[in-house]
XYZ file of C-alpha atoms in Angstrom:
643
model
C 11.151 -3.539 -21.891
C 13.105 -5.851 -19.426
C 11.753 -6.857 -16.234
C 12.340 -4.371 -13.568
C 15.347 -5.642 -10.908
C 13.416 -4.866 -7.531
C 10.501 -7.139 -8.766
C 13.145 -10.293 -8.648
C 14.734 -8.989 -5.576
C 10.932 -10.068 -3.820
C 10.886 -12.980 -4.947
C 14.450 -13.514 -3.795
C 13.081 -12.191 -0.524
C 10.652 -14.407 -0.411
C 12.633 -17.855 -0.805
C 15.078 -16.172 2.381
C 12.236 -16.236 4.309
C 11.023 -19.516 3.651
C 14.476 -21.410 3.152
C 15.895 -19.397 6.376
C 12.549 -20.038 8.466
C 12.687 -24.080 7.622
C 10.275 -26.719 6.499
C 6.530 -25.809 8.083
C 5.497 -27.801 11.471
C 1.890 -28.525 10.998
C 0.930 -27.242 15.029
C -2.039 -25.072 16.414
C -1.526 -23.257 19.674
C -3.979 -24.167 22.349
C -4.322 -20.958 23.545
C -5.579 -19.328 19.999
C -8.428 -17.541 20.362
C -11.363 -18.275 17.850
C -14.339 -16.899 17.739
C -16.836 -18.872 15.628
C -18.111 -15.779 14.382
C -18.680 -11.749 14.663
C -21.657 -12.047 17.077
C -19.477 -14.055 19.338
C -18.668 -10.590 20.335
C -21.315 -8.562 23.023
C -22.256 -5.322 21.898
C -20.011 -3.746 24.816
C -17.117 -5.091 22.806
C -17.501 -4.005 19.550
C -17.894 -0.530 21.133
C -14.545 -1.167 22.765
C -12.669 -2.788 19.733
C -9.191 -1.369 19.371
C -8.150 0.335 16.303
C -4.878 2.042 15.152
C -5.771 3.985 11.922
C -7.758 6.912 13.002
C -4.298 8.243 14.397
C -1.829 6.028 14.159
C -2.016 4.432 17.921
C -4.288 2.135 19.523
C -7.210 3.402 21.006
C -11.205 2.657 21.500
C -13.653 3.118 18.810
C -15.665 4.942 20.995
C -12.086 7.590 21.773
C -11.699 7.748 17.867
C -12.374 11.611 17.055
C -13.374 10.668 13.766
C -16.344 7.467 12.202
C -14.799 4.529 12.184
C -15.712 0.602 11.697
C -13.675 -2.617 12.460
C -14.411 -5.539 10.345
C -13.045 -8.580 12.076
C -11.435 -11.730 11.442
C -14.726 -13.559 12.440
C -16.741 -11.786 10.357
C -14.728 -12.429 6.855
C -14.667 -15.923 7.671
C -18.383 -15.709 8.575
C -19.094 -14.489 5.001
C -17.495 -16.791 2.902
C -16.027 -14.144 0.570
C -13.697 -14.527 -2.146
C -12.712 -11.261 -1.578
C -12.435 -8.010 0.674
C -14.660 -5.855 -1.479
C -17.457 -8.426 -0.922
C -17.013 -7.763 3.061
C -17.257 -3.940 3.115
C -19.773 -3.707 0.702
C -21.866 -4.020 4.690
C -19.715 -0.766 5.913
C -21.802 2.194 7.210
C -21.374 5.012 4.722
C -18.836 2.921 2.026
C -20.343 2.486 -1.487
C -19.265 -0.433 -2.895
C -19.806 -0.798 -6.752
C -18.784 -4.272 -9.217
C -18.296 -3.759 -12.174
C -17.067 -7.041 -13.523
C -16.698 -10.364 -11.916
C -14.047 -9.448 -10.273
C -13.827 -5.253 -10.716
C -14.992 -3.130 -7.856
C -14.468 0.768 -7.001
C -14.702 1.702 -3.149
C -15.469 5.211 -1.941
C -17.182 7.065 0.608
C -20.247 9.484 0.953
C -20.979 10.287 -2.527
C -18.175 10.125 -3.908
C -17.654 6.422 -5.576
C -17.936 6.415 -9.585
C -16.208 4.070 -12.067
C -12.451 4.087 -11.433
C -12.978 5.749 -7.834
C -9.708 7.459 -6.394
C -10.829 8.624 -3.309
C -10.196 6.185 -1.053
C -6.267 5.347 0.363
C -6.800 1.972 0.889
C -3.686 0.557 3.307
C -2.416 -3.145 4.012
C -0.347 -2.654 7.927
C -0.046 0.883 7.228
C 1.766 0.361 3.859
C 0.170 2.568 1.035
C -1.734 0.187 -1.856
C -3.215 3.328 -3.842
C -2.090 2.782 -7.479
C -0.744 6.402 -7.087
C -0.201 5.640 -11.293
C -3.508 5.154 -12.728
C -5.547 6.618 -9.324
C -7.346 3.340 -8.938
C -7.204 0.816 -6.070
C -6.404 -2.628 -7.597
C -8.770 -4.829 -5.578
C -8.196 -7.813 -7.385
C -4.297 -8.028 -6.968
C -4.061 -6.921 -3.280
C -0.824 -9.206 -1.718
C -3.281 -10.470 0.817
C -4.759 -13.986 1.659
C -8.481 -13.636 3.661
C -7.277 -16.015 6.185
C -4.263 -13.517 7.231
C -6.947 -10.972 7.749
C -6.711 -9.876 11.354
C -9.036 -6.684 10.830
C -10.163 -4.087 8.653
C -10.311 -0.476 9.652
C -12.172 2.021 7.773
C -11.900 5.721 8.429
C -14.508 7.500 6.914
C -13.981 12.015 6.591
C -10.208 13.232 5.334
C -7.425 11.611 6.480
C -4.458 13.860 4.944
C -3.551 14.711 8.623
C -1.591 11.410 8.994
C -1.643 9.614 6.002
C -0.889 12.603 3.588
C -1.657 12.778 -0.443
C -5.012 10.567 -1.440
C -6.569 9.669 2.139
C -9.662 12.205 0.239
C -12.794 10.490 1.254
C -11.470 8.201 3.933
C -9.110 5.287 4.873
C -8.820 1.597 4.457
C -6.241 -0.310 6.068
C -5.984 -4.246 6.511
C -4.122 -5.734 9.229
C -2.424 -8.817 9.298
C -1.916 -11.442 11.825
C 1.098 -11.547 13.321
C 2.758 -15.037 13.917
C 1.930 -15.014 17.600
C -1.410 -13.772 17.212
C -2.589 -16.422 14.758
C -0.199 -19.658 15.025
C -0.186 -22.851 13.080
C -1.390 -23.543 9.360
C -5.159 -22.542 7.334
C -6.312 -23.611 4.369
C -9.171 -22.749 2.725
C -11.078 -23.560 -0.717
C -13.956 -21.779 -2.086
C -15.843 -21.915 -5.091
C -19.628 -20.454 -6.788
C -21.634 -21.352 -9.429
C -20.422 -18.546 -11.894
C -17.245 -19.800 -12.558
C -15.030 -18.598 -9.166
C -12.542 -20.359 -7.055
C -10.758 -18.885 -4.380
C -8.033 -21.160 -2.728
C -5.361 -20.000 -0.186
C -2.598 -21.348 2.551
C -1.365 -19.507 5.276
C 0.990 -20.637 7.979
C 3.021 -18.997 10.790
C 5.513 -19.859 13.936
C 7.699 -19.031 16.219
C 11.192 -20.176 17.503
C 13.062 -18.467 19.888
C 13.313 -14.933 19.426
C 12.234 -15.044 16.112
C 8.690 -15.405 14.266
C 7.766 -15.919 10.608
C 4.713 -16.399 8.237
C 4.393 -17.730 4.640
C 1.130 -17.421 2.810
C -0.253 -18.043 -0.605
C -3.246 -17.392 -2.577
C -4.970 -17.990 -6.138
C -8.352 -16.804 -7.834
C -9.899 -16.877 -10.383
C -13.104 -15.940 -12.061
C -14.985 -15.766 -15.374
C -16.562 -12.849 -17.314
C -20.495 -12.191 -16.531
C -20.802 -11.451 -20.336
C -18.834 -14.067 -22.391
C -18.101 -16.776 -19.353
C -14.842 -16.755 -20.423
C -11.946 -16.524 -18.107
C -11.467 -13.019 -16.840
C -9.409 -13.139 -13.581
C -6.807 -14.978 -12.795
C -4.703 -14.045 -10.160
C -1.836 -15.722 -7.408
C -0.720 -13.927 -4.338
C 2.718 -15.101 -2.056
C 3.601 -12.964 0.897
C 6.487 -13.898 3.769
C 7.573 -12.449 6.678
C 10.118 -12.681 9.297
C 10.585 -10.587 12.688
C 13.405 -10.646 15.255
C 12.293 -9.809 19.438
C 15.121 -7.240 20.065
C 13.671 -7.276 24.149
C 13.088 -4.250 25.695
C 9.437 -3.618 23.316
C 11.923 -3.870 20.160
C 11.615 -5.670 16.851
C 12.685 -5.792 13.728
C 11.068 -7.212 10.877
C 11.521 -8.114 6.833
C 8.786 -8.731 4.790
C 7.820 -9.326 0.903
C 5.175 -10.232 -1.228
C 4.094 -10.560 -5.314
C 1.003 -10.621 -7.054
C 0.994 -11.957 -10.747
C -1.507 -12.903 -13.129
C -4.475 -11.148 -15.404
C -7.810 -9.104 -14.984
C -10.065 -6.575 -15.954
C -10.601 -3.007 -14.515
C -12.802 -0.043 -15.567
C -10.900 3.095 -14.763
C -13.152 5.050 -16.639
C -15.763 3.795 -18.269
C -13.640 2.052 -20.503
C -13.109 -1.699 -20.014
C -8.936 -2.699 -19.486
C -7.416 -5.434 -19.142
C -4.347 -5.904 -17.421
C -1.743 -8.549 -17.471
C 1.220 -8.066 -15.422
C 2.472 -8.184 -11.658
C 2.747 -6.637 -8.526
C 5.804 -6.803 -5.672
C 6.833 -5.044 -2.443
C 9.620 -4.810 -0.205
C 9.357 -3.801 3.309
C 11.540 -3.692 6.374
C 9.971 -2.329 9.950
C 12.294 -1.427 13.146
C 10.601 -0.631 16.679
C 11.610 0.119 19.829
C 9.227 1.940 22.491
C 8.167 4.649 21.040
C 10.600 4.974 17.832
C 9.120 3.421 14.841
C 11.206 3.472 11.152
C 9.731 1.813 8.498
C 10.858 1.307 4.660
C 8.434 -0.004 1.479
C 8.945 -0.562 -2.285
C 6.180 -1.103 -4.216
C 6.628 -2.163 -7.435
C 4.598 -2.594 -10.652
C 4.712 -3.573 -14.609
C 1.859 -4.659 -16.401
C 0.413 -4.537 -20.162
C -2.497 -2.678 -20.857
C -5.524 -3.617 -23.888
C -8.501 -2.275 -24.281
C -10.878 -5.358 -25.405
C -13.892 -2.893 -25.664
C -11.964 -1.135 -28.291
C -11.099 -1.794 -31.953
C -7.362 -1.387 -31.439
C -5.627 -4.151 -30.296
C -2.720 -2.407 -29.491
C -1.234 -2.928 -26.015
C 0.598 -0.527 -23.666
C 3.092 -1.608 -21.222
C 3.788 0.307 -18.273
C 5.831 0.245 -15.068
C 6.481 2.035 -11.470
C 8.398 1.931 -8.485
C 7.705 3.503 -4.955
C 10.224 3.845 -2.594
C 8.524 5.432 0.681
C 10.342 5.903 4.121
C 9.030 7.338 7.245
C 9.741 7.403 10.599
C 7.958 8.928 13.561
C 8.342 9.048 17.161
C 5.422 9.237 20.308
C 5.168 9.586 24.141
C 2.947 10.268 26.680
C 3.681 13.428 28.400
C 2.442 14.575 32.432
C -0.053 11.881 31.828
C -2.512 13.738 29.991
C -0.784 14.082 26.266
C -0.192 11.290 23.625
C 2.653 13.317 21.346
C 3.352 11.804 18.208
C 5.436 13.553 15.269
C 7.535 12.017 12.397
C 8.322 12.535 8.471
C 8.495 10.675 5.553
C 10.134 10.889 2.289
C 8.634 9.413 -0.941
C 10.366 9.093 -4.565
C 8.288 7.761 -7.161
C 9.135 6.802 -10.909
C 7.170 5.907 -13.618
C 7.493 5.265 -17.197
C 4.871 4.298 -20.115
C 5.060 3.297 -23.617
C 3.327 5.864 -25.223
C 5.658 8.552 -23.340
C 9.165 9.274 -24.267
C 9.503 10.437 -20.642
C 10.677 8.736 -17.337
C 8.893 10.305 -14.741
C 10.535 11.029 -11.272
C 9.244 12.597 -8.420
C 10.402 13.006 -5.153
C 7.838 14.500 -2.199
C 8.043 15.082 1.723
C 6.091 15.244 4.699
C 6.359 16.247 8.367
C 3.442 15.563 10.726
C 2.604 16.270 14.359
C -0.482 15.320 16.566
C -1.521 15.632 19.953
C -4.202 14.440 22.239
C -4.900 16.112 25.531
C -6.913 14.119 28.084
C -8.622 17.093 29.592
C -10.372 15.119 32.258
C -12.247 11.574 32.543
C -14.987 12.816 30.235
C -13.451 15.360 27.430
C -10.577 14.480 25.033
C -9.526 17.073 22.217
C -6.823 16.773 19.707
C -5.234 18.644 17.510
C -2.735 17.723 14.173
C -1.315 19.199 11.220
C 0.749 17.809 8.523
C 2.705 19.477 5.526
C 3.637 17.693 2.463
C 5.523 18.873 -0.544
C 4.851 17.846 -4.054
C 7.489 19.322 -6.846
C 4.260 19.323 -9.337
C 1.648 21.298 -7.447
C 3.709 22.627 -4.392
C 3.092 22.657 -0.744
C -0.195 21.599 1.156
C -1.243 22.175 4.591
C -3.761 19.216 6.377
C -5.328 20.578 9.882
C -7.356 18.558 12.191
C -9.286 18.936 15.236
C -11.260 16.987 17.020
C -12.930 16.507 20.546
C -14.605 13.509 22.254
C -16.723 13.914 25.120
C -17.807 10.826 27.085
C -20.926 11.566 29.705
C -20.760 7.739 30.532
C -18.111 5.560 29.436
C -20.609 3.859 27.166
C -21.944 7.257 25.611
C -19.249 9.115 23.265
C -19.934 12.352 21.308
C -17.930 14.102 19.067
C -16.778 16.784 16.911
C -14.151 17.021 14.124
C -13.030 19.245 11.394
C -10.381 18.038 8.585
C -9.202 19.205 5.373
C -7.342 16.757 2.737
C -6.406 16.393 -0.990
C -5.696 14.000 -3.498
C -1.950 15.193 -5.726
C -3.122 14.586 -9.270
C -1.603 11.301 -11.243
C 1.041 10.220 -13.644
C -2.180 9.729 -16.300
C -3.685 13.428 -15.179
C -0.101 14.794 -15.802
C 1.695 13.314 -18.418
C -0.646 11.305 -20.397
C -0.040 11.819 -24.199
C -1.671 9.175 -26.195
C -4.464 8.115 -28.825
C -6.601 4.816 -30.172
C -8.849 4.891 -32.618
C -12.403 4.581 -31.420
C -13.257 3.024 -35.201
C -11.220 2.166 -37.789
C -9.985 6.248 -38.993
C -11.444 7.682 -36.158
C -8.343 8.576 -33.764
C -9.038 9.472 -29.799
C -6.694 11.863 -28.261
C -6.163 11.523 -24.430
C -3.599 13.660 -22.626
C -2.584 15.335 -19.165
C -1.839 18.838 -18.124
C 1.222 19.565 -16.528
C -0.748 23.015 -15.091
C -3.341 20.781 -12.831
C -3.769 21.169 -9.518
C -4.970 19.061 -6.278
C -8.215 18.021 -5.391
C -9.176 19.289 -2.503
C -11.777 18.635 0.784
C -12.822 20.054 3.646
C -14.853 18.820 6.773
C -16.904 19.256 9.575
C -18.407 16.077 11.144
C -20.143 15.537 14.376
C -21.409 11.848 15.543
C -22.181 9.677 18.502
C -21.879 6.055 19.826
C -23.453 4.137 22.724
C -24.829 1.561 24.403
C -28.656 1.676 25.581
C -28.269 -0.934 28.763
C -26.165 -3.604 27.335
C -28.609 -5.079 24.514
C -28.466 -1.982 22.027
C -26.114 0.068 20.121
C -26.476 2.835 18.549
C -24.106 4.983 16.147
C -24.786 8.443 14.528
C -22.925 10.654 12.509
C -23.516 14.080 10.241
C -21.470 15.550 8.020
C -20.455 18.247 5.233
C -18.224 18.161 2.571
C -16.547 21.280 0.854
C -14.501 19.574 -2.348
C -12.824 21.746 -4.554
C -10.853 21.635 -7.995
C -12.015 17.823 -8.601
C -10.457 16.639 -11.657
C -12.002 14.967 -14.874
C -11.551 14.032 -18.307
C -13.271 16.974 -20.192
C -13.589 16.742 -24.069
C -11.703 19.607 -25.891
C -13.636 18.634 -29.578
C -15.902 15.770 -31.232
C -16.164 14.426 -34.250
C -18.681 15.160 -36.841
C -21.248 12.853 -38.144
C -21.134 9.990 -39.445
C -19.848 9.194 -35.899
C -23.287 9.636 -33.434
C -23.231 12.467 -31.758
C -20.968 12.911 -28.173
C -18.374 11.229 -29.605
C -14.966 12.960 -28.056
C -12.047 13.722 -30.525
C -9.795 15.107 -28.141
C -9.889 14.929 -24.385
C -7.917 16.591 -21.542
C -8.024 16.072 -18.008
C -8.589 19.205 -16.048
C -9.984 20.636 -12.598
C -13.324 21.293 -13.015
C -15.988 21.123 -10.110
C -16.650 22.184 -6.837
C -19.052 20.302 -4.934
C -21.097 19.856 -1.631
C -21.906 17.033 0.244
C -23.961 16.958 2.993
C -25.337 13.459 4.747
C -25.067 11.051 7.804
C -25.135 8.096 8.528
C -27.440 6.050 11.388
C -27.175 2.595 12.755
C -28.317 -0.062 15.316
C -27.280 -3.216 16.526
C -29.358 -5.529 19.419
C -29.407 -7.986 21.345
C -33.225 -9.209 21.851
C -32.283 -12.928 22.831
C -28.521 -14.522 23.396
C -29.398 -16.563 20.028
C -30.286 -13.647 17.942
C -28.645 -10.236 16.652
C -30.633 -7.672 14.762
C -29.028 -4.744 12.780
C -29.628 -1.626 10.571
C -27.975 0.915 9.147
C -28.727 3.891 6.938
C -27.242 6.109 4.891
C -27.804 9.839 3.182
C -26.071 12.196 1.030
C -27.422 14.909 -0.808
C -24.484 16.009 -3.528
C -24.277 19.362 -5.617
C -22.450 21.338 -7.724
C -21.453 24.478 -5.343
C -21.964 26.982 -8.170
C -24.862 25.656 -9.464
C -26.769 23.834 -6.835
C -27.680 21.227 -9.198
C -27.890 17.432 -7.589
C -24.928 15.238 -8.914
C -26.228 12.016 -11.050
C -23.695 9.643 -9.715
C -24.079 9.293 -6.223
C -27.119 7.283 -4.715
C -29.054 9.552 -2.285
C -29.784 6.343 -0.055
C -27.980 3.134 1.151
C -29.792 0.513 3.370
C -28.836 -2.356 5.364
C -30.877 -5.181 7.361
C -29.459 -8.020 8.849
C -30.151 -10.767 11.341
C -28.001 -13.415 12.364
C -29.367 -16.895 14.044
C -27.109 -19.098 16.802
C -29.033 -21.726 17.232
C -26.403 -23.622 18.918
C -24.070 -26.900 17.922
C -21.831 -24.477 16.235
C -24.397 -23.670 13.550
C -24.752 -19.953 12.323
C -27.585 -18.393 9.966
C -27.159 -15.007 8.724
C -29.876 -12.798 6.373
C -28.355 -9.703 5.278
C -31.141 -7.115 2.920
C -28.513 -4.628 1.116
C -30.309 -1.489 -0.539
C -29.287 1.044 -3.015
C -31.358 4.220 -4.715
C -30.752 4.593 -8.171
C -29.247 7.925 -9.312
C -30.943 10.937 -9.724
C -29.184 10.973 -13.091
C -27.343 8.018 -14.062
C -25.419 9.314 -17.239
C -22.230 7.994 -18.065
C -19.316 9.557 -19.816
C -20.030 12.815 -21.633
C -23.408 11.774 -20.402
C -24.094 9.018 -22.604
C -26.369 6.350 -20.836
C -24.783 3.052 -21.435
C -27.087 0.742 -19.534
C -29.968 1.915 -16.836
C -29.080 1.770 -13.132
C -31.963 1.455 -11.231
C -32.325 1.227 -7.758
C -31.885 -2.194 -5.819
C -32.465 -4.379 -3.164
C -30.400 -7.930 -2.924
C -30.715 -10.464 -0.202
C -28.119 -12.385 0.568
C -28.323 -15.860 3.012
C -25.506 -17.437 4.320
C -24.945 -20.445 6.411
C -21.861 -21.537 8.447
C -20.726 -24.706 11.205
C -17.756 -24.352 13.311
C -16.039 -27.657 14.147
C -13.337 -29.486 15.284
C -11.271 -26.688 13.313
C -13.173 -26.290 10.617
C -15.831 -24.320 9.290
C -18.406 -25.006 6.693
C -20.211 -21.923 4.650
C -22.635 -22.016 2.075
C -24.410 -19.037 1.014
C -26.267 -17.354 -1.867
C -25.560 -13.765 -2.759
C -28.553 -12.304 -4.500
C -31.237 -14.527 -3.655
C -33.543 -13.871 -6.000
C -31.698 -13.636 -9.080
C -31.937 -9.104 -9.197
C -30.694 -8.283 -12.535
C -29.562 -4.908 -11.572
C -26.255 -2.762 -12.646
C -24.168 -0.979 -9.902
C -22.943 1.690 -12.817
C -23.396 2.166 -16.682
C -20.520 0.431 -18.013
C -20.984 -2.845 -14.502
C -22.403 -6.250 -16.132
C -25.714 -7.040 -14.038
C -25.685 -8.878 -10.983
C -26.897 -12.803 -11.018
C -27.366 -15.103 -8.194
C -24.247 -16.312 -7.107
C -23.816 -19.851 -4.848
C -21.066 -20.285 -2.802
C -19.355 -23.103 -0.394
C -16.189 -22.325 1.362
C -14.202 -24.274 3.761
C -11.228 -23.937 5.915
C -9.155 -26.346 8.140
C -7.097 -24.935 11.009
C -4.281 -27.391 11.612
């Protein structure tokens, strides 16, 4: 199968932007802000940190009407992580599993298993949701650390403005812009189990125009064999134009190539291909247009299985939406838009080329009822020509006794449009030599779907302790999963599928919260905890779901003891599952519960900054799922210039 033509019209992209930007100046603004890292920032502050997700404007954590955490720049570069699973694995109310070296799955509340689809997980707003295979590709995100500005995560539906697959929650990673972060980074980082990270970022302005180039390669070996598993290289470029009056316009492109390993379910893949996008923003007050293609081809094996056939497959993504807000009598932020999506796909094993085309209109407002109470109200509608038409309400108010005391109180329903793989999969391998595995789709499914009641609360107690609280419950209907139709007869062991479909199945309840606090005792020192419950059933039965953990922990303290020297402990635990069965309920490898400690030192100099750490102290041997390779210690250094 040729190579499809938008992927080479990135990479064209790309060289404009560097060949029309010129030849790098190695400068670093003065006036760049750096903070040497995350508890440079008083607790008053991080209650007052500025997101954009929770409804597509900036506003306050604390006015958010729904739980959400910002993960700043200071904080990745605190951790020394090779990558951005590794830095929300310390997320209030995220589960973050490994599965390989350099395989995660990220989910919310319960609802994280092996090839977790939950989750729409966003880089600026632009959707990186493999709508395809229903997996987030961690591992070949366009992103270098060092361009990291934040990370927002929205936990509860988020349908209402991001449409199909915000289910559990919302991820979205923002980038720098060239103004924000000037001048050149590099950075190098490597452990003792066979990793390397190393990246290059640099951005300027000139006039009325500002641009960014920035690269990045990993790479990583396998935790069983120690051969080479991952390796992967990321280039991104952008380029804006001021167009005065609050106006800009702005082109922008990246590619991902290389190999890894995923486990989408429970069966190991490998993947060999590459990733590209297109994008092209336009702003001016409150009009905002903004055009993405996302592009992917890739060949599939299997090296868990006895076939060593591969399948190649390939999609493109063209989304467009444009929306439109204003502040009206004062009181009312108004924001509506659309957006119009057309997707293709095609697959070797299917003689069909899959096209669909979907809409969306949206509308939100949020009344400022007085100094203390805030409610808002959205809804958005999105057509699918598979499944149809779906409605996403929700309401929320925040009520503010003190301006460092927020409460509040949302209800939101979402879904999650089934995939390419759920609908149109037709194929088969042979599980042993003779013994043929059917896998196919049903054109007949229908969406997942969630709804949501949350309350929750955030504050300051004086200005040495915060505190954040939040309950929920979670109505999910029609969840889909591979169900086996027939199994083969002995000699095979028993539970061995002959034929499997993929069909809606469960309903389930979850019901949890989540508690934290963060303090102050001493200007050197800053403590923090966090827990997490959620108590998961099948609505018809009432019988407690194996998969999710009932409990997550976190303890962490983190040491200034001045000269720009840094010394963070961080205590991450995990209950093992009331019923850890894997597929068809076949236990592949125990998961019992777990409790890793991770160290980490860093010094901020002249530019620079030194980390060494050690992830898993003492050496835990644990698995995160059935199919996961145990964890090991893992030693890291990382360092990055700013020039």
């Amino acid at each position: 199968m040729s190579p499809n033509p938008p992927r080479w019209a990135a990479i064209a992209a790309l060289t404009a932007v560097a060949v029309g930007a010129g030849l790098p100046s190695v400068v670093r603004a003065d006036n760049q802000v750096e903070y040497s890292d995350f508890s440079e920032l008083d607790l008053e502050s991080l209650l007052n940190q500025t997101i954009v997700t929770a409804s597509k404007y900036a506003q306050k954590v604390s006015d958010s009407p729904v739980a959400a955490t910002v993960i700043t720049a200071e904080e990745i570069a605190a951790s020394g992580a090779r990558n951005i699973p590794e830095v929300l694995d310390r997320v209030p109310g995220l589960d973050v599993a490994q599965s390989t070296s350099s395989g995660y799955d990220v989910s919310a509340r319960g609802l994280n298993k092996e090839g977790s689809n939950t989750m729409l997980v966003m880089i600026d707003g632009r959707a990186v949701y493999l709508d395809l295979y229903s997996i987030t590709p961690w591992d070949q995100l366009p992103v270098a650390l060092e361009d990291i500005k934040a990370i927002e995560v929205i936990l509860g539906p988020g349908s209402v403005m991001y449409g199909a697959n915000a289910f559990a929650g919302v991820i979205n990673i923002i980038t720098f812009t060239p103004d924000e972060k000037p001048g050149t980074t590099a950075r190098v980082m490597a452990s003792d189990l066979g990793e390397a990270y190393g990246s290059l970022r640099h951005a300027e302005r000139r006039g009325a125009y500002a641009w960014k180039l920035t690269t990045a390669c990993d790479r990583s070996d396998s935790w069983q064999t120690g051969e080479l598993e991952t390796e992967i290289c990321r280039f991104t470029g952008s380029v804006a134009r001021d167009l005065g009056d609050d106006g800009q316009i702005a082109l922008s492109a990246g590619i991902t190539g290389g190999r890894s390993e995923m486990i989408p379910s429970g069966t190991h893949l490998a993947t060999r291909g590459n990733t590209s996008y297109l994008r092209a923003d336009f702003r001016r007050g409150g009009l905002e247009a903004r055009w993405y293609l996302n592009s992917i081809g890739a060949d599939l094996s299997s090296p868990s299985l006895f076939s060593t056939e591969k399948a190649y497959f390939e999609s493109d993504m063209h989304d467009i939406e444009i929306r439109h807000s204003s502040r009206l009598a004062e009181r009312h932020f108004f924001l509506y838009g659309a957006s119009l999506r057309h997707q293709s796909a095609d697959f070797e094993d299917s003689s069909d080329h899959v096209k669909t085309d979907s809409y969306a209109a949206f509308i939100h407002d949020e009344w400022r009822v007085d100094a203390k109470l805030t409610v808002s109200a959205g809804v958005r509608y999105d057509h699918h020509p598979q499944v149809g038409g779906h409605w996403a309400p929700r309401g929320g108010l925040v009520f503010k006794p003190h301006p460092d005391h927020a409460i509040r109180a949302t209800y939101s329903r979402a879904y999650r449009d089934p995939t390419y793989i759920e609908t149109y999969l037709d194929t088969s391998f042979e599980v042993l030599p003779g013994f043929p595995q059917v896998i196919r789709g049903d054109s007949g499914i229908q969406s997942e779907t969630i709804g949501a009641f949350e309350i929750g609360y955030q504050g300051l107690v004086g200005r040495d302790v915060l505190l954040q609280a939040a309950a929920f419950r979670n109505d999910l209907n029609d969840l889909i999963s591979p169900i086996p139709l027939a199994f083969y007869p002995p000699p095979l062991p028993a539970g061995v599928p002959a034929e499997i479909a993929f069909q809606n199945v469960y309903s389930w309840t979850a019901t949890g919260g989540e508690f934290g606090v963060q303090a102050d005792p001493w200007p050197w020192l800053r403590l923090g905890t966090w827990y997490a419950y959620v108590w998961l059933v099948d609505s018809d039965t009432e019988q407690q779901q194996g998969d999710a953990a009932v409990h997550h922990a976190n303890l962490s303290a983190a040491v200034k003891p001045g000269g720009g020297h840094n010394l963070q402990v961080v205590g991450r635990y995990r209950s093992a599952p009331p019923d850890p069965s894997g597929d068809f309920g076949v236990v592949a490898a125990p998961v019992a519960e777990q409790f890793l400690v991770d160290l980490t030192w860093s010094l901020v100099a002249e530019h620079r900054r030194l980390v060494l750490g050690a992830q898993n102290l003492f050496d835990e041997r644990v698995h995160d799922s059935v199919s996961a390779g145990a964890h090991r210690r893992r030693i890291i250094m990382s360092l990055a210039v700013d020039f």
